[in-house]
XYZ file of C-alpha atoms in Angstrom:
283
model
C 7.070 7.637 -14.528
C 8.268 11.029 -16.399
C 11.462 12.461 -17.035
C 12.767 12.122 -13.176
C 14.609 15.959 -14.654
C 10.758 17.105 -14.599
C 8.923 14.846 -11.251
C 8.721 18.189 -8.561
C 7.852 16.754 -4.865
C 5.363 18.328 -2.606
C 3.793 18.488 0.543
C 1.683 19.932 2.805
C 3.583 21.927 5.969
C 2.900 19.260 8.218
C 4.541 16.282 6.800
C 7.713 19.347 5.768
C 7.786 19.711 10.050
C 6.687 15.970 10.683
C 8.053 13.828 13.079
C 9.010 10.646 11.085
C 12.330 8.160 10.051
C 13.178 6.757 6.761
C 15.898 5.247 5.175
C 17.764 7.146 2.466
C 16.251 4.237 -0.399
C 13.163 4.393 1.593
C 12.985 8.492 1.222
C 13.602 7.808 -1.703
C 11.020 5.740 -3.032
C 8.556 7.503 -1.347
C 9.353 10.842 -2.776
C 9.370 8.935 -6.686
C 5.779 8.591 -6.137
C 5.204 11.408 -4.160
C 6.657 12.861 -7.682
C 3.358 11.026 -9.899
C 1.100 12.810 -7.854
C -1.275 15.599 -9.072
C -1.147 18.248 -6.293
C -4.274 19.295 -7.160
C -6.286 16.913 -7.157
C -7.908 14.660 -5.445
C -6.693 10.972 -4.392
C -7.857 7.656 -3.891
C -6.028 5.128 -1.682
C -7.280 2.655 -5.009
C -4.498 4.208 -6.622
C -1.747 2.057 -6.948
C 1.688 3.353 -8.281
C 4.872 2.332 -9.515
C 8.377 2.335 -9.181
C 11.436 0.772 -10.563
C 15.292 -0.005 -10.353
C 16.340 1.518 -13.663
C 14.643 4.534 -12.626
C 15.909 4.782 -9.068
C 19.035 4.148 -11.008
C 18.294 7.196 -13.557
C 17.559 9.225 -10.444
C 20.254 8.413 -7.994
C 23.396 8.156 -11.089
C 24.062 4.585 -9.353
C 26.362 3.040 -10.215
C 26.248 -0.370 -8.655
C 22.445 -1.787 -10.019
C 22.838 -4.984 -7.531
C 23.042 -2.275 -4.460
C 19.802 -0.759 -5.643
C 18.061 -3.981 -6.518
C 18.990 -4.756 -2.816
C 17.969 -2.070 -1.704
C 14.682 -1.809 -2.676
C 13.978 -5.151 -1.487
C 14.564 -3.690 1.448
C 12.139 -1.272 0.966
C 9.541 -3.069 0.160
C 10.035 -5.219 3.561
C 10.571 -2.340 5.410
C 7.692 0.466 4.321
C 4.510 -0.757 5.458
C 5.724 -0.687 8.897
C 6.546 2.844 8.937
C 5.123 5.691 9.968
C 4.952 9.314 10.908
C 3.054 11.369 13.154
C 1.702 14.874 12.135
C 0.948 17.953 14.707
C -1.982 19.525 14.572
C -4.062 17.293 11.728
C -7.735 18.377 11.499
C -8.258 22.220 11.627
C -11.907 21.321 12.304
C -10.517 19.211 15.278
C -8.900 21.195 17.586
C -8.438 18.502 20.633
C -6.239 16.308 17.767
C -3.038 17.910 18.276
C -1.937 14.133 16.557
C -2.395 12.185 13.906
C 0.024 9.135 13.567
C -1.243 7.533 9.774
C 1.156 5.052 7.615
C 2.223 6.310 4.864
C 1.413 2.992 2.445
C -0.939 0.679 3.681
C -0.176 -1.642 0.816
C 3.340 -2.829 -1.268
C 4.468 -5.502 -3.831
C 7.471 -6.031 -4.886
C 7.535 -7.362 -8.610
C 11.276 -8.874 -8.768
C 10.782 -10.036 -12.532
C 10.367 -6.451 -13.561
C 12.765 -5.458 -10.474
C 9.628 -3.062 -9.898
C 7.975 -1.920 -6.939
C 3.580 -1.798 -6.772
C 2.199 0.682 -4.457
C -0.515 2.377 -2.192
C -0.754 5.295 0.039
C -2.708 5.321 2.697
C -5.607 7.292 4.077
C -4.235 9.143 7.171
C -1.729 10.757 4.166
C -3.222 11.094 1.136
C -4.699 14.276 2.452
C -1.148 15.781 2.175
C -0.154 15.126 -0.914
C -3.203 15.586 -2.902
C -5.604 18.251 -3.132
C -3.631 21.146 -1.605
C -4.651 25.019 -1.839
C -2.587 25.560 0.007
C 0.422 25.658 3.096
C 2.619 23.389 0.572
C 6.711 22.353 -0.386
C 7.274 22.164 -2.975
C 10.897 21.475 -5.010
C 12.668 19.077 -7.627
C 12.809 15.648 -6.904
C 16.535 16.369 -8.773
C 17.422 18.766 -6.356
C 18.092 15.560 -4.209
C 18.427 12.346 -5.471
C 22.046 12.944 -4.686
C 22.172 12.811 -1.381
C 23.263 9.757 0.882
C 22.253 11.397 4.380
C 19.283 10.928 5.484
C 18.936 13.629 7.294
C 19.682 16.101 4.084
C 16.248 15.838 2.241
C 14.747 15.983 6.116
C 17.151 19.237 6.587
C 16.213 20.909 2.353
C 12.374 20.135 2.775
C 12.550 22.750 6.383
C 14.402 24.962 4.424
C 12.926 25.795 1.253
C 9.643 25.913 2.968
C 10.711 29.566 4.122
C 12.590 30.034 0.705
C 10.938 33.383 1.219
C 12.088 34.563 3.422
C 15.809 32.838 3.413
C 16.594 32.509 7.533
C 14.725 29.683 9.360
C 16.104 29.412 13.414
C 14.515 25.335 14.803
C 14.499 24.729 18.085
C 17.733 22.368 18.919
C 15.530 19.464 20.711
C 12.527 20.347 17.933
C 14.512 19.010 14.871
C 15.919 16.350 17.240
C 12.506 14.631 17.307
C 11.248 15.447 14.286
C 14.099 13.489 13.129
C 13.698 11.446 16.178
C 17.252 10.886 17.305
C 15.735 12.483 21.010
C 17.602 8.789 21.695
C 21.516 8.730 19.966
C 22.676 12.346 20.335
C 22.429 13.265 23.729
C 25.816 15.814 22.759
C 24.791 19.015 20.677
C 28.353 18.337 19.536
C 27.524 15.337 18.223
C 24.717 16.098 16.636
C 26.777 18.949 14.115
C 28.962 16.220 13.234
C 26.711 13.451 11.822
C 22.985 15.286 11.116
C 23.331 19.577 11.308
C 26.583 18.844 9.469
C 27.475 15.794 7.101
C 23.215 17.679 5.988
C 24.277 21.033 5.243
C 27.572 19.605 3.417
C 25.244 17.759 0.856
C 23.534 20.218 0.141
C 25.885 22.480 0.122
C 27.262 19.674 -2.801
C 23.727 18.127 -4.597
C 21.076 20.390 -4.865
C 20.508 24.672 -6.344
C 20.566 26.372 -2.919
C 23.032 27.615 -0.824
C 22.732 26.786 3.134
C 24.629 27.645 6.726
C 24.160 28.504 9.548
C 24.859 29.342 13.838
C 23.756 29.193 16.624
C 21.372 31.305 19.490
C 21.874 30.514 23.458
C 19.923 30.799 26.047
C 22.031 31.108 28.808
C 24.416 29.262 28.626
C 23.173 26.506 26.139
C 22.581 26.437 22.507
C 19.101 26.198 22.198
C 18.102 27.295 17.806
C 20.423 25.958 14.549
C 19.728 29.710 12.736
C 20.201 28.403 8.762
C 20.801 31.078 5.960
C 20.401 30.026 2.079
C 19.048 30.787 -0.872
C 19.739 29.773 -4.083
C 23.018 29.303 -6.356
C 24.402 31.627 -8.682
C 23.966 29.302 -11.384
C 20.549 28.781 -10.381
C 19.088 32.274 -10.618
C 20.615 32.332 -14.355
C 18.811 29.838 -15.316
C 15.579 31.526 -14.631
C 12.748 31.354 -17.298
C 9.687 33.591 -18.162
C 7.657 31.879 -17.087
C 8.610 32.559 -13.895
C 9.596 35.952 -14.410
C 6.763 36.414 -15.291
C 4.417 34.969 -12.853
C 1.509 36.491 -10.380
C 3.184 39.839 -12.809
C 6.194 40.341 -10.538
C 8.564 42.077 -11.098
C 11.695 40.111 -11.783
C 13.471 41.846 -8.456
C 10.546 40.042 -6.716
C 10.466 36.872 -8.369
C 15.094 36.288 -7.181
C 14.102 37.926 -4.382
C 11.461 35.043 -3.661
C 13.422 32.225 -4.705
C 16.146 33.231 -3.536
C 15.239 34.474 0.277
C 17.430 37.924 -0.075
C 14.389 39.421 1.516
C 14.472 42.361 -1.257
C 10.639 41.141 -2.430
C 9.093 44.333 -0.745
C 12.390 46.421 -0.914
C 12.789 45.818 -5.132
C 10.814 48.747 -7.316
C 8.494 47.780 -10.029
C 10.914 47.716 -12.914
C 14.534 47.279 -11.091
C 16.411 44.746 -11.836
C 17.655 42.260 -9.478
C 21.150 43.357 -8.645
C 20.261 47.201 -8.748
C 17.621 46.696 -6.485
C 20.315 44.519 -3.323
C 23.114 47.325 -5.294
C 20.499 50.663 -3.671
C 19.812 48.149 -0.050
C 24.072 47.805 0.082
C 24.423 51.188 -0.323
C 21.255 51.968 2.895
C 23.137 50.385 4.950
């Protein structure tokens, strides 16, 4: 596996919004493998991926090696049976509104080497390879330190809308996709066990900041409203390649990456701060 600092995860948006439940160790193994996929080329089920304990330790920064070995073994035992339900899987066959597929077609654990060897299932391959549109990508390092199984899921749902900087998500839909319908019937429990821990970890460990509010229909809270953007230190680290991509102005690039909705507002050659100050004066 490549240097973990440079690994990029690329997924179809349909998988980002799919319904599934994975343990933290299982998510880390899958993401480490997905980050090895060339998302622009075609992948076959015969292609094998390897993930070692040493790589997981390096990625996550674990101090307890014995736990890493234990978690990897558990992942090997459980991943084979895990599945994901994808909505509207095939626009060419609209009669199929949902498709359920396994993540993995085969998986093995090499105890002498502390390594997993796995193959992705045929059903999931179209959602992680040969992606030309409607996909989300992010650096694996931005989610590596998360400890809640819901933090990665929420992070992905937010960066999917990075150009907007805000996203409203229906409470019932979120519970279904995270598969917690039978666990948190009270909104307060859902926030305490799922939303708040995820937001705290995203704010502490990732490259974005996030806050949220609630929307009611009648007396019932029906939606979470998330606002988010790129952290200040991440904005300062923008490379010239990112700035010059697709002929965008620096203001447009920063707006796109921070979710400030300045993309259409910025004038040619205008800095992000100049565009932001001008927008503030107009309010």
